[in-house]
Amino acid sequence: MGVFDIIGPVMIGPSSSHTAGAARIGLLARHILKSEPTAVKIIFYGSFAKTYRGHGTDRAIVAGLLGYGADNPAIRNAFSLAAEKKLPVNIETSEKEMLHPNTVKLELTGIDGKKMEIVGVSLGGGKVSICEINGFAADVRGEEYTLLMVYNDQRGVVAVVSSLLSEKDINISRMRVFRKGKHQEAVMIIDTDSEVPDDVVQKINSLEIMSVVIAIDPL
Amino acid sequence: MFEYGTLADLLALAQQHDMSVAQVVLQREAEEYEITKAEVIEKMQMRIKVCADSVKEGLYDQRLSMSGMVGRDAEKIEHMDPLLLGNIGHRALLYALAVSEGNAKMHKIVACPTAGSCGIVPAAVFAVGEAKGANQERYCNAFFTAAGIGNVIAKNACIAGAVGGCQAECGTAAAMAAAAVVDILGGSSEQLMQAATLALKNTLGLVCDPVAELVEVPCVKRNGFYAVHALTAAEMAMAGVKSVIPPDEVVTAMYEIGRMMPVALRETSEGGLAKTPTARTIQKKLQHMS
């Protein structure tokens, strides 16, 4: 922890978890969608569902999806900015019990019609985690460069990917692997100290077993 | 490499190397993140600028918050002459209300250490700094001192209301502010540690029971109270008053009290002020609006 974790973050009020964290979830979701969103459905759970208006959680999420950071006063006018871009925003609340009190589900459509379902949680102090992408368990925090891969579970994939990274001197700081079952769909998430260059991302993407490869920049 | 895990470590480093606490904090930051001290100072100056702007913006904006519960009290303080507090205390109260009201109205602020307690450090530092003619370097040092205190409390206790109640948020902010004020006044490293300790010690047990789960009641006025509280601690420390319980033991006590605090009083709005008949009525009305 550093000085600017205490004197910071710089943010739009009122709440680091319900406003700044929400903006970061929106922005991170935009990075994962890799596109300008063309339709947005937001479902709030728990404390988010009860207090989102008073905290501007809805506006913060929309501003993040439009590409604005947690310190951007544009958060206040997020709905008019969305209207200008003709982005339809649909907000719902759910009483379903979630693991974390500050949970939001985003159903997003991208420019090419691609649909994505992203679940994010706000952990406090502006820290967040995208904990589910298209039904897969994940843990993307936007604090480092992250490579997210969906593929068919089989032997050796981790070794292939990690050797492609080490060839380029890219150091792995954190790594998680989830799978639906043996030889079924799997997700690998790798955080790295430096950016993964496009050619490496493409090389990984060209592996036959890969179905999705997304490189996510830190926020 | 400079590293400190406790307030005693931080004080010892400063005394051993004949440096100020602010210099130790600055050097540790530069080493940890492998950047130059000049870069760290520049980042800090940017944040101090945001803090200063948040005071101005908060004073300028005379709307109410979306819930209607807070928003125009700084204006009332601004329009009266200091009555009991004296000029510095009056300014500290005014600035803290301005920043905290601004936060409730979605202004840009620096969480310090949190958004809910964002008014306390800037208010106390600017109120004293203005009266003493502090320059940019002096303000920067004051904020580094505050950060060092905050870092240790975050590491050994907590700074989230959901974990330790309001003592963790406004209590930590008051401790940071008290140390920063002693720094501006030219007190010793020992004195600023004592100021932080006295401030924190006298927030112990403070619960987090926000009405309608919003960062408004009692948060906004509480920022005003604890900005002035920090000045009391600094005044005592400058006079040589010392806490009988040493700094790090007070931090540990804060954490322990936080852990013993019922969940209903840790930011869940299930107890205390949040459960009063009036709070319930307000909450119902707000839910009706949405």
PDB file of N, CA and C in Angstrom, chain B residues 31-126:
ATOM      1  N   GLU B  31      11.065   4.656  -3.233  1.00  0.00           N
ATOM      2  CA  GLU B  31      11.758   3.364  -3.300  1.00  0.00           C
ATOM      3  C   GLU B  31      10.791   2.248  -3.682  1.00  0.00           C
ATOM      4  N   GLU B  32       9.642   2.214  -3.034  1.00  0.00           N
ATOM      5  CA  GLU B  32       8.668   1.131  -3.231  1.00  0.00           C
ATOM      6  C   GLU B  32       8.190   1.073  -4.680  1.00  0.00           C
ATOM      7  N   TYR B  33       7.920   2.239  -5.267  1.00  0.00           N
ATOM      8  CA  TYR B  33       7.337   2.257  -6.615  1.00  0.00           C
ATOM      9  C   TYR B  33       8.370   2.584  -7.689  1.00  0.00           C
ATOM     10  N   GLU B  34       9.646   2.635  -7.281  1.00  0.00           N
ATOM     11  CA  GLU B  34      10.746   2.863  -8.209  1.00  0.00           C
ATOM     12  C   GLU B  34      10.520   4.078  -9.095  1.00  0.00           C
ATOM     13  N   ILE B  35      10.145   5.184  -8.463  1.00  0.00           N
ATOM     14  CA  ILE B  35      10.028   6.451  -9.177  1.00  0.00           C
ATOM     15  C   ILE B  35      10.825   7.512  -8.403  1.00  0.00           C
ATOM     16  N   THR B  36      11.056   8.662  -9.020  1.00  0.00           N
ATOM     17  CA  THR B  36      11.855   9.688  -8.337  1.00  0.00           C
ATOM     18  C   THR B  36      11.000  10.407  -7.296  1.00  0.00           C
ATOM     19  N   LYS B  37      11.686  11.022  -6.337  1.00  0.00           N
ATOM     20  CA  LYS B  37      10.967  11.794  -5.322  1.00  0.00           C
ATOM     21  C   LYS B  37      10.203  12.936  -5.982  1.00  0.00           C
ATOM     22  N   ALA B  38      10.803  13.514  -7.015  1.00  0.00           N
ATOM     23  CA  ALA B  38      10.131  14.621  -7.715  1.00  0.00           C
ATOM     24  C   ALA B  38       8.795  14.171  -8.292  1.00  0.00           C
ATOM     25  N   GLU B  39       8.763  12.939  -8.819  1.00  0.00           N
ATOM     26  CA  GLU B  39       7.505  12.418  -9.377  1.00  0.00           C
ATOM     27  C   GLU B  39       6.461  12.214  -8.279  1.00  0.00           C
ATOM     28  N   VAL B  40       6.919  11.705  -7.130  1.00  0.00           N
ATOM     29  CA  VAL B  40       5.988  11.497  -6.008  1.00  0.00           C
ATOM     30  C   VAL B  40       5.420  12.852  -5.562  1.00  0.00           C
ATOM     31  N   ILE B  41       6.307  13.846  -5.460  1.00  0.00           N
ATOM     32  CA  ILE B  41       5.866  15.180  -5.023  1.00  0.00           C
ATOM     33  C   ILE B  41       4.859  15.767  -6.011  1.00  0.00           C
ATOM     34  N   GLU B  42       5.132  15.541  -7.301  1.00  0.00           N
ATOM     35  CA  GLU B  42       4.216  16.063  -8.321  1.00  0.00           C
ATOM     36  C   GLU B  42       2.820  15.430  -8.183  1.00  0.00           C
ATOM     37  N   LYS B  43       2.807  14.113  -7.947  1.00  0.00           N
ATOM     38  CA  LYS B  43       1.513  13.418  -7.771  1.00  0.00           C
ATOM     39  C   LYS B  43       0.775  13.977  -6.547  1.00  0.00           C
ATOM     40  N   MET B  44       1.559  14.234  -5.487  1.00  0.00           N
ATOM     41  CA  MET B  44       0.936  14.750  -4.273  1.00  0.00           C
ATOM     42  C   MET B  44       0.378  16.151  -4.515  1.00  0.00           C
ATOM     43  N   GLN B  45       1.154  16.967  -5.243  1.00  0.00           N
ATOM     44  CA  GLN B  45       0.682  18.332  -5.506  1.00  0.00           C
ATOM     45  C   GLN B  45      -0.618  18.327  -6.309  1.00  0.00           C
ATOM     46  N   MET B  46      -0.729  17.363  -7.215  1.00  0.00           N
ATOM     47  CA  MET B  46      -1.964  17.244  -8.001  1.00  0.00           C
ATOM     48  C   MET B  46      -3.144  16.967  -7.069  1.00  0.00           C
ATOM     49  N   ARG B  47      -2.920  16.089  -6.104  1.00  0.00           N
ATOM     50  CA  ARG B  47      -4.011  15.755  -5.178  1.00  0.00           C
ATOM     51  C   ARG B  47      -4.350  16.925  -4.258  1.00  0.00           C
ATOM     52  N   ILE B  48      -3.313  17.654  -3.840  1.00  0.00           N
ATOM     53  CA  ILE B  48      -3.562  18.814  -2.973  1.00  0.00           C
ATOM     54  C   ILE B  48      -4.396  19.854  -3.734  1.00  0.00           C
ATOM     55  N   LYS B  49      -4.105  19.963  -5.038  1.00  0.00           N
ATOM     56  CA  LYS B  49      -4.878  20.886  -5.880  1.00  0.00           C
ATOM     57  C   LYS B  49      -6.356  20.441  -5.932  1.00  0.00           C
ATOM     58  N   VAL B  50      -6.578  19.140  -6.074  1.00  0.00           N
ATOM     59  CA  VAL B  50      -7.966  18.639  -6.094  1.00  0.00           C
ATOM     60  C   VAL B  50      -8.639  18.928  -4.747  1.00  0.00           C
ATOM     61  N   CYS B  51      -7.889  18.727  -3.657  1.00  0.00           N
ATOM     62  CA  CYS B  51      -8.429  19.027  -2.319  1.00  0.00           C
ATOM     63  C   CYS B  51      -8.837  20.503  -2.225  1.00  0.00           C
ATOM     64  N   ALA B  52      -7.949  21.389  -2.683  1.00  0.00           N
ATOM     65  CA  ALA B  52      -8.221  22.830  -2.605  1.00  0.00           C
ATOM     66  C   ALA B  52      -9.442  23.179  -3.458  1.00  0.00           C
ATOM     67  N   ASP B  53      -9.499  22.585  -4.650  1.00  0.00           N
ATOM     68  CA  ASP B  53     -10.657  22.833  -5.524  1.00  0.00           C
ATOM     69  C   ASP B  53     -11.942  22.321  -4.885  1.00  0.00           C
ATOM     70  N   SER B  54     -11.838  21.206  -4.168  1.00  0.00           N
ATOM     71  CA  SER B  54     -13.047  20.627  -3.576  1.00  0.00           C
ATOM     72  C   SER B  54     -13.594  21.528  -2.460  1.00  0.00           C
ATOM     73  N   VAL B  55     -12.701  22.267  -1.789  1.00  0.00           N
ATOM     74  CA  VAL B  55     -13.168  23.234  -0.787  1.00  0.00           C
ATOM     75  C   VAL B  55     -13.942  24.355  -1.496  1.00  0.00           C
ATOM     76  N   LYS B  56     -13.329  24.888  -2.555  1.00  0.00           N
ATOM     77  CA  LYS B  56     -13.952  26.011  -3.293  1.00  0.00           C
ATOM     78  C   LYS B  56     -15.280  25.590  -3.899  1.00  0.00           C
ATOM     79  N   GLU B  57     -15.278  24.449  -4.574  1.00  0.00           N
ATOM     80  CA  GLU B  57     -16.500  23.971  -5.235  1.00  0.00           C
ATOM     81  C   GLU B  57     -17.613  23.729  -4.233  1.00  0.00           C
ATOM     82  N   GLY B  58     -17.227  23.162  -3.083  1.00  0.00           N
ATOM     83  CA  GLY B  58     -18.218  22.864  -2.063  1.00  0.00           C
ATOM     84  C   GLY B  58     -18.846  24.134  -1.509  1.00  0.00           C
ATOM     85  N   LEU B  59     -18.025  25.197  -1.378  1.00  0.00           N
ATOM     86  CA  LEU B  59     -18.543  26.465  -0.868  1.00  0.00           C
ATOM     87  C   LEU B  59     -19.445  27.137  -1.905  1.00  0.00           C
ATOM     88  N   TYR B  60     -19.106  26.923  -3.162  1.00  0.00           N
ATOM     89  CA  TYR B  60     -19.814  27.600  -4.253  1.00  0.00           C
ATOM     90  C   TYR B  60     -21.169  26.960  -4.543  1.00  0.00           C
ATOM     91  N   ASP B  61     -21.230  25.651  -4.431  1.00  0.00           N
ATOM     92  CA  ASP B  61     -22.449  24.918  -4.789  1.00  0.00           C
ATOM     93  C   ASP B  61     -23.444  24.953  -3.627  1.00  0.00           C
ATOM     94  N   GLN B  62     -24.542  25.644  -3.817  1.00  0.00           N
ATOM     95  CA  GLN B  62     -25.479  25.768  -2.705  1.00  0.00           C
ATOM     96  C   GLN B  62     -26.754  24.961  -2.906  1.00  0.00           C
ATOM     97  N   ARG B  63     -26.625  23.894  -3.707  1.00  0.00           N
ATOM     98  CA  ARG B  63     -27.775  22.997  -3.870  1.00  0.00           C
ATOM     99  C   ARG B  63     -27.817  22.011  -2.699  1.00  0.00           C
ATOM    100  N   LEU B  64     -28.919  21.302  -2.610  1.00  0.00           N
ATOM    101  CA  LEU B  64     -29.002  20.199  -1.651  1.00  0.00           C
ATOM    102  C   LEU B  64     -28.586  18.912  -2.358  1.00  0.00           C
ATOM    103  N   SER B  65     -28.267  17.875  -1.578  1.00  0.00           N
ATOM    104  CA  SER B  65     -27.965  16.574  -2.170  1.00  0.00           C
ATOM    105  C   SER B  65     -29.247  15.994  -2.759  1.00  0.00           C
ATOM    106  N   MET B  66     -29.092  14.917  -3.533  1.00  0.00           N
ATOM    107  CA  MET B  66     -30.270  14.326  -4.181  1.00  0.00           C
ATOM    108  C   MET B  66     -31.353  13.911  -3.183  1.00  0.00           C
ATOM    109  N   SER B  67     -30.934  13.442  -2.028  1.00  0.00           N
ATOM    110  CA  SER B  67     -31.913  13.018  -1.018  1.00  0.00           C
ATOM    111  C   SER B  67     -32.541  14.228  -0.322  1.00  0.00           C
ATOM    112  N   GLY B  68     -31.869  15.374  -0.414  1.00  0.00           N
ATOM    113  CA  GLY B  68     -32.350  16.584   0.256  1.00  0.00           C
ATOM    114  C   GLY B  68     -31.918  16.687   1.711  1.00  0.00           C
ATOM    115  N   MET B  69     -31.157  15.705   2.201  1.00  0.00           N
ATOM    116  CA  MET B  69     -30.802  15.701   3.632  1.00  0.00           C
ATOM    117  C   MET B  69     -29.671  16.665   3.973  1.00  0.00           C
ATOM    118  N   VAL B  70     -28.728  16.862   3.047  1.00  0.00           N
ATOM    119  CA  VAL B  70     -27.571  17.730   3.348  1.00  0.00           C
ATOM    120  C   VAL B  70     -27.308  18.689   2.191  1.00  0.00           C
ATOM    121  N   GLY B  71     -26.520  19.722   2.485  1.00  0.00           N
ATOM    122  CA  GLY B  71     -26.104  20.563   1.360  1.00  0.00           C
ATOM    123  C   GLY B  71     -25.913  22.039   1.610  1.00  0.00           C
ATOM    124  N   ARG B  72     -26.508  22.644   2.608  1.00  0.00           N
ATOM    125  CA  ARG B  72     -26.366  24.088   2.715  1.00  0.00           C
ATOM    126  C   ARG B  72     -25.899  24.558   4.093  1.00  0.00           C
ATOM    127  N   ASP B  73     -25.215  23.697   4.797  1.00  0.00           N
ATOM    128  CA  ASP B  73     -24.765  24.082   6.132  1.00  0.00           C
ATOM    129  C   ASP B  73     -23.443  24.847   6.102  1.00  0.00           C
ATOM    130  N   ALA B  74     -22.584  24.538   5.146  1.00  0.00           N
ATOM    131  CA  ALA B  74     -21.325  25.287   5.021  1.00  0.00           C
ATOM    132  C   ALA B  74     -21.651  26.765   4.819  1.00  0.00           C
ATOM    133  N   GLU B  75     -22.651  27.010   3.998  1.00  0.00           N
ATOM    134  CA  GLU B  75     -23.092  28.383   3.723  1.00  0.00           C
ATOM    135  C   GLU B  75     -23.455  29.112   5.026  1.00  0.00           C
ATOM    136  N   LYS B  76     -24.158  28.417   5.912  1.00  0.00           N
ATOM    137  CA  LYS B  76     -24.562  29.043   7.191  1.00  0.00           C
ATOM    138  C   LYS B  76     -23.340  29.425   8.017  1.00  0.00           C
ATOM    139  N   ILE B  77     -22.367  28.526   8.048  1.00  0.00           N
ATOM    140  CA  ILE B  77     -21.143  28.809   8.818  1.00  0.00           C
ATOM    141  C   ILE B  77     -20.384  29.975   8.184  1.00  0.00           C
ATOM    142  N   GLU B  78     -20.351  29.995   6.859  1.00  0.00           N
ATOM    143  CA  GLU B  78     -19.617  31.045   6.152  1.00  0.00           C
ATOM    144  C   GLU B  78     -20.221  32.425   6.435  1.00  0.00           C
ATOM    145  N   HIS B  79     -21.543  32.442   6.614  1.00  0.00           N
ATOM    146  CA  HIS B  79     -22.226  33.721   6.790  1.00  0.00           C
ATOM    147  C   HIS B  79     -22.261  34.223   8.234  1.00  0.00           C
ATOM    148  N   MET B  80     -21.566  33.533   9.117  1.00  0.00           N
ATOM    149  CA  MET B  80     -21.484  34.078  10.485  1.00  0.00           C
ATOM    150  C   MET B  80     -20.026  34.320  10.857  1.00  0.00           C
ATOM    151  N   ASP B  81     -19.799  35.265  11.728  1.00  0.00           N
ATOM    152  CA  ASP B  81     -18.444  35.498  12.209  1.00  0.00           C
ATOM    153  C   ASP B  81     -18.119  34.458  13.267  1.00  0.00           C
ATOM    154  N   PRO B  82     -16.836  34.090  13.372  1.00  0.00           N
ATOM    155  CA  PRO B  82     -16.470  33.121  14.409  1.00  0.00           C
ATOM    156  C   PRO B  82     -17.011  33.571  15.767  1.00  0.00           C
ATOM    157  N   LEU B  83     -17.685  32.681  16.442  1.00  0.00           N
ATOM    158  CA  LEU B  83     -18.323  33.052  17.701  1.00  0.00           C
ATOM    159  C   LEU B  83     -17.551  32.474  18.887  1.00  0.00           C
ATOM    160  N   LEU B  84     -17.381  31.167  18.874  1.00  0.00           N
ATOM    161  CA  LEU B  84     -16.688  30.497  19.984  1.00  0.00           C
ATOM    162  C   LEU B  84     -15.369  29.863  19.559  1.00  0.00           C
ATOM    163  N   LEU B  85     -15.272  29.488  18.305  1.00  0.00           N
ATOM    164  CA  LEU B  85     -14.141  28.673  17.871  1.00  0.00           C
ATOM    165  C   LEU B  85     -12.861  29.456  17.592  1.00  0.00           C
ATOM    166  N   GLY B  86     -12.951  30.713  17.284  1.00  0.00           N
ATOM    167  CA  GLY B  86     -11.756  31.405  16.786  1.00  0.00           C
ATOM    168  C   GLY B  86     -11.640  31.168  15.298  1.00  0.00           C
ATOM    169  N   ASN B  87     -10.805  31.981  14.656  1.00  0.00           N
ATOM    170  CA  ASN B  87     -10.776  31.971  13.195  1.00  0.00           C
ATOM    171  C   ASN B  87     -10.356  30.624  12.600  1.00  0.00           C
ATOM    172  N   ILE B  88      -9.311  30.005  13.167  1.00  0.00           N
ATOM    173  CA  ILE B  88      -8.806  28.763  12.562  1.00  0.00           C
ATOM    174  C   ILE B  88      -9.825  27.629  12.726  1.00  0.00           C
ATOM    175  N   GLY B  89     -10.369  27.492  13.900  1.00  0.00           N
ATOM    176  CA  GLY B  89     -11.361  26.452  14.141  1.00  0.00           C
ATOM    177  C   GLY B  89     -12.601  26.652  13.276  1.00  0.00           C
ATOM    178  N   HIS B  90     -13.003  27.900  13.150  1.00  0.00           N
ATOM    179  CA  HIS B  90     -14.177  28.244  12.348  1.00  0.00           C
ATOM    180  C   HIS B  90     -13.953  27.859  10.875  1.00  0.00           C
ATOM    181  N   ARG B  91     -12.743  28.174  10.375  1.00  0.00           N
ATOM    182  CA  ARG B  91     -12.384  27.828   8.978  1.00  0.00           C
ATOM    183  C   ARG B  91     -12.354  26.303   8.806  1.00  0.00           C
ATOM    184  N   ALA B  92     -11.777  25.605   9.764  1.00  0.00           N
ATOM    185  CA  ALA B  92     -11.675  24.141   9.662  1.00  0.00           C
ATOM    186  C   ALA B  92     -13.073  23.531   9.566  1.00  0.00           C
ATOM    187  N   LEU B  93     -13.977  24.020  10.412  1.00  0.00           N
ATOM    188  CA  LEU B  93     -15.356  23.541  10.389  1.00  0.00           C
ATOM    189  C   LEU B  93     -15.999  23.837   9.039  1.00  0.00           C
ATOM    190  N   LEU B  94     -15.815  25.069   8.564  1.00  0.00           N
ATOM    191  CA  LEU B  94     -16.401  25.496   7.297  1.00  0.00           C
ATOM    192  C   LEU B  94     -15.898  24.644   6.134  1.00  0.00           C
ATOM    193  N   TYR B  95     -14.581  24.489   6.049  1.00  0.00           N
ATOM    194  CA  TYR B  95     -14.009  23.747   4.913  1.00  0.00           C
ATOM    195  C   TYR B  95     -14.435  22.279   4.938  1.00  0.00           C
ATOM    196  N   ALA B  96     -14.459  21.696   6.124  1.00  0.00           N
ATOM    197  CA  ALA B  96     -14.825  20.274   6.215  1.00  0.00           C
ATOM    198  C   ALA B  96     -16.261  20.059   5.744  1.00  0.00           C
ATOM    199  N   LEU B  97     -17.161  20.966   6.152  1.00  0.00           N
ATOM    200  CA  LEU B  97     -18.547  20.854   5.709  1.00  0.00           C
ATOM    201  C   LEU B  97     -18.628  21.044   4.194  1.00  0.00           C
ATOM    202  N   ALA B  98     -17.865  22.008   3.668  1.00  0.00           N
ATOM    203  CA  ALA B  98     -17.913  22.296   2.235  1.00  0.00           C
ATOM    204  C   ALA B  98     -17.486  21.072   1.417  1.00  0.00           C
ATOM    205  N   VAL B  99     -16.366  20.462   1.802  1.00  0.00           N
ATOM    206  CA  VAL B  99     -15.860  19.311   1.039  1.00  0.00           C
ATOM    207  C   VAL B  99     -16.818  18.128   1.157  1.00  0.00           C
ATOM    208  N   SER B 100     -17.292  17.910   2.365  1.00  0.00           N
ATOM    209  CA  SER B 100     -18.139  16.746   2.598  1.00  0.00           C
ATOM    210  C   SER B 100     -19.520  16.913   1.944  1.00  0.00           C
ATOM    211  N   GLU B 101     -20.042  18.139   1.975  1.00  0.00           N
ATOM    212  CA  GLU B 101     -21.299  18.388   1.248  1.00  0.00           C
ATOM    213  C   GLU B 101     -21.085  18.215  -0.249  1.00  0.00           C
ATOM    214  N   GLY B 102     -19.952  18.710  -0.728  1.00  0.00           N
ATOM    215  CA  GLY B 102     -19.628  18.543  -2.151  1.00  0.00           C
ATOM    216  C   GLY B 102     -19.567  17.071  -2.522  1.00  0.00           C
ATOM    217  N   ASN B 103     -18.973  16.274  -1.648  1.00  0.00           N
ATOM    218  CA  ASN B 103     -18.898  14.829  -1.898  1.00  0.00           C
ATOM    219  C   ASN B 103     -20.301  14.232  -2.047  1.00  0.00           C
ATOM    220  N   ALA B 104     -21.198  14.636  -1.167  1.00  0.00           N
ATOM    221  CA  ALA B 104     -22.575  14.115  -1.229  1.00  0.00           C
ATOM    222  C   ALA B 104     -23.268  14.552  -2.520  1.00  0.00           C
ATOM    223  N   LYS B 105     -22.780  15.659  -3.114  1.00  0.00           N
ATOM    224  CA  LYS B 105     -23.397  16.172  -4.343  1.00  0.00           C
ATOM    225  C   LYS B 105     -22.592  15.806  -5.591  1.00  0.00           C
ATOM    226  N   MET B 106     -21.818  14.750  -5.488  1.00  0.00           N
ATOM    227  CA  MET B 106     -21.064  14.198  -6.619  1.00  0.00           C
ATOM    228  C   MET B 106     -20.020  15.160  -7.179  1.00  0.00           C
ATOM    229  N   HIS B 107     -19.328  15.860  -6.303  1.00  0.00           N
ATOM    230  CA  HIS B 107     -18.182  16.660  -6.739  1.00  0.00           C
ATOM    231  C   HIS B 107     -16.946  15.779  -6.767  1.00  0.00           C
ATOM    232  N   LYS B 108     -15.887  16.316  -7.370  1.00  0.00           N
ATOM    233  CA  LYS B 108     -14.624  15.592  -7.374  1.00  0.00           C
ATOM    234  C   LYS B 108     -13.920  15.827  -6.028  1.00  0.00           C
ATOM    235  N   ILE B 109     -13.524  14.756  -5.377  1.00  0.00           N
ATOM    236  CA  ILE B 109     -12.846  14.858  -4.076  1.00  0.00           C
ATOM    237  C   ILE B 109     -11.659  13.896  -4.039  1.00  0.00           C
ATOM    238  N   VAL B 110     -10.827  14.054  -3.021  1.00  0.00           N
ATOM    239  CA  VAL B 110      -9.781  13.061  -2.777  1.00  0.00           C
ATOM    240  C   VAL B 110     -10.208  12.250  -1.565  1.00  0.00           C
ATOM    241  N   ALA B 111     -10.412  10.964  -1.741  1.00  0.00           N
ATOM    242  CA  ALA B 111     -10.713  10.101  -0.593  1.00  0.00           C
ATOM    243  C   ALA B 111      -9.518  10.200   0.350  1.00  0.00           C
ATOM    244  N   CYS B 112      -9.767  10.471   1.656  1.00  0.00           N
ATOM    245  CA  CYS B 112      -8.641  10.895   2.494  1.00  0.00           C
ATOM    246  C   CYS B 112      -8.866  10.532   3.957  1.00  0.00           C
ATOM    247  N   PRO B 113      -8.843   9.299   4.417  1.00  0.00           N
ATOM    248  CA  PRO B 113      -8.524   8.127   3.617  1.00  0.00           C
ATOM    249  C   PRO B 113      -9.717   7.592   2.837  1.00  0.00           C
ATOM    250  N   THR B 114     -10.947   8.015   3.171  1.00  0.00           N
ATOM    251  CA  THR B 114     -12.121   7.496   2.461  1.00  0.00           C
ATOM    252  C   THR B 114     -12.962   8.676   1.977  1.00  0.00           C
ATOM    253  N   ALA B 115     -13.945   8.392   1.135  1.00  0.00           N
ATOM    254  CA  ALA B 115     -14.823   9.453   0.642  1.00  0.00           C
ATOM    255  C   ALA B 115     -15.679  10.001   1.783  1.00  0.00           C
ATOM    256  N   GLY B 116     -16.133   9.107   2.664  1.00  0.00           N
ATOM    257  CA  GLY B 116     -16.987   9.518   3.772  1.00  0.00           C
ATOM    258  C   GLY B 116     -16.292  10.467   4.740  1.00  0.00           C
ATOM    259  N   SER B 117     -14.963  10.404   4.801  1.00  0.00           N
ATOM    260  CA  SER B 117     -14.201  11.245   5.724  1.00  0.00           C
ATOM    261  C   SER B 117     -13.322  12.243   4.970  1.00  0.00           C
ATOM    262  N   CYS B 118     -13.698  12.555   3.726  1.00  0.00           N
ATOM    263  CA  CYS B 118     -12.798  13.305   2.829  1.00  0.00           C
ATOM    264  C   CYS B 118     -12.605  14.763   3.212  1.00  0.00           C
ATOM    265  N   GLY B 119     -13.435  15.307   4.125  1.00  0.00           N
ATOM    266  CA  GLY B 119     -13.322  16.722   4.434  1.00  0.00           C
ATOM    267  C   GLY B 119     -12.313  17.043   5.535  1.00  0.00           C
ATOM    268  N   ILE B 120     -12.005  16.070   6.374  1.00  0.00           N
ATOM    269  CA  ILE B 120     -11.281  16.344   7.620  1.00  0.00           C
ATOM    270  C   ILE B 120      -9.836  16.794   7.397  1.00  0.00           C
ATOM    271  N   VAL B 121      -9.062  16.019   6.642  1.00  0.00           N
ATOM    272  CA  VAL B 121      -7.651  16.371   6.442  1.00  0.00           C
ATOM    273  C   VAL B 121      -7.504  17.695   5.677  1.00  0.00           C
ATOM    274  N   PRO B 122      -8.153  17.850   4.508  1.00  0.00           N
ATOM    275  CA  PRO B 122      -7.999  19.136   3.808  1.00  0.00           C
ATOM    276  C   PRO B 122      -8.434  20.320   4.672  1.00  0.00           C
ATOM    277  N   ALA B 123      -9.520  20.179   5.408  1.00  0.00           N
ATOM    278  CA  ALA B 123     -10.048  21.293   6.201  1.00  0.00           C
ATOM    279  C   ALA B 123      -9.050  21.734   7.258  1.00  0.00           C
ATOM    280  N   ALA B 124      -8.548  20.791   8.040  1.00  0.00           N
ATOM    281  CA  ALA B 124      -7.634  21.140   9.122  1.00  0.00           C
ATOM    282  C   ALA B 124      -6.330  21.700   8.554  1.00  0.00           C
ATOM    283  N   VAL B 125      -5.816  21.048   7.507  1.00  0.00           N
ATOM    284  CA  VAL B 125      -4.533  21.475   6.935  1.00  0.00           C
ATOM    285  C   VAL B 125      -4.653  22.872   6.320  1.00  0.00           C
ATOM    286  N   PHE B 126      -5.692  23.102   5.543  1.00  0.00           N
ATOM    287  CA  PHE B 126      -5.822  24.419   4.900  1.00  0.00           C
ATOM    288  C   PHE B 126      -6.136  25.523   5.918  1.00  0.00           C
TER     289      PHE B 126
END
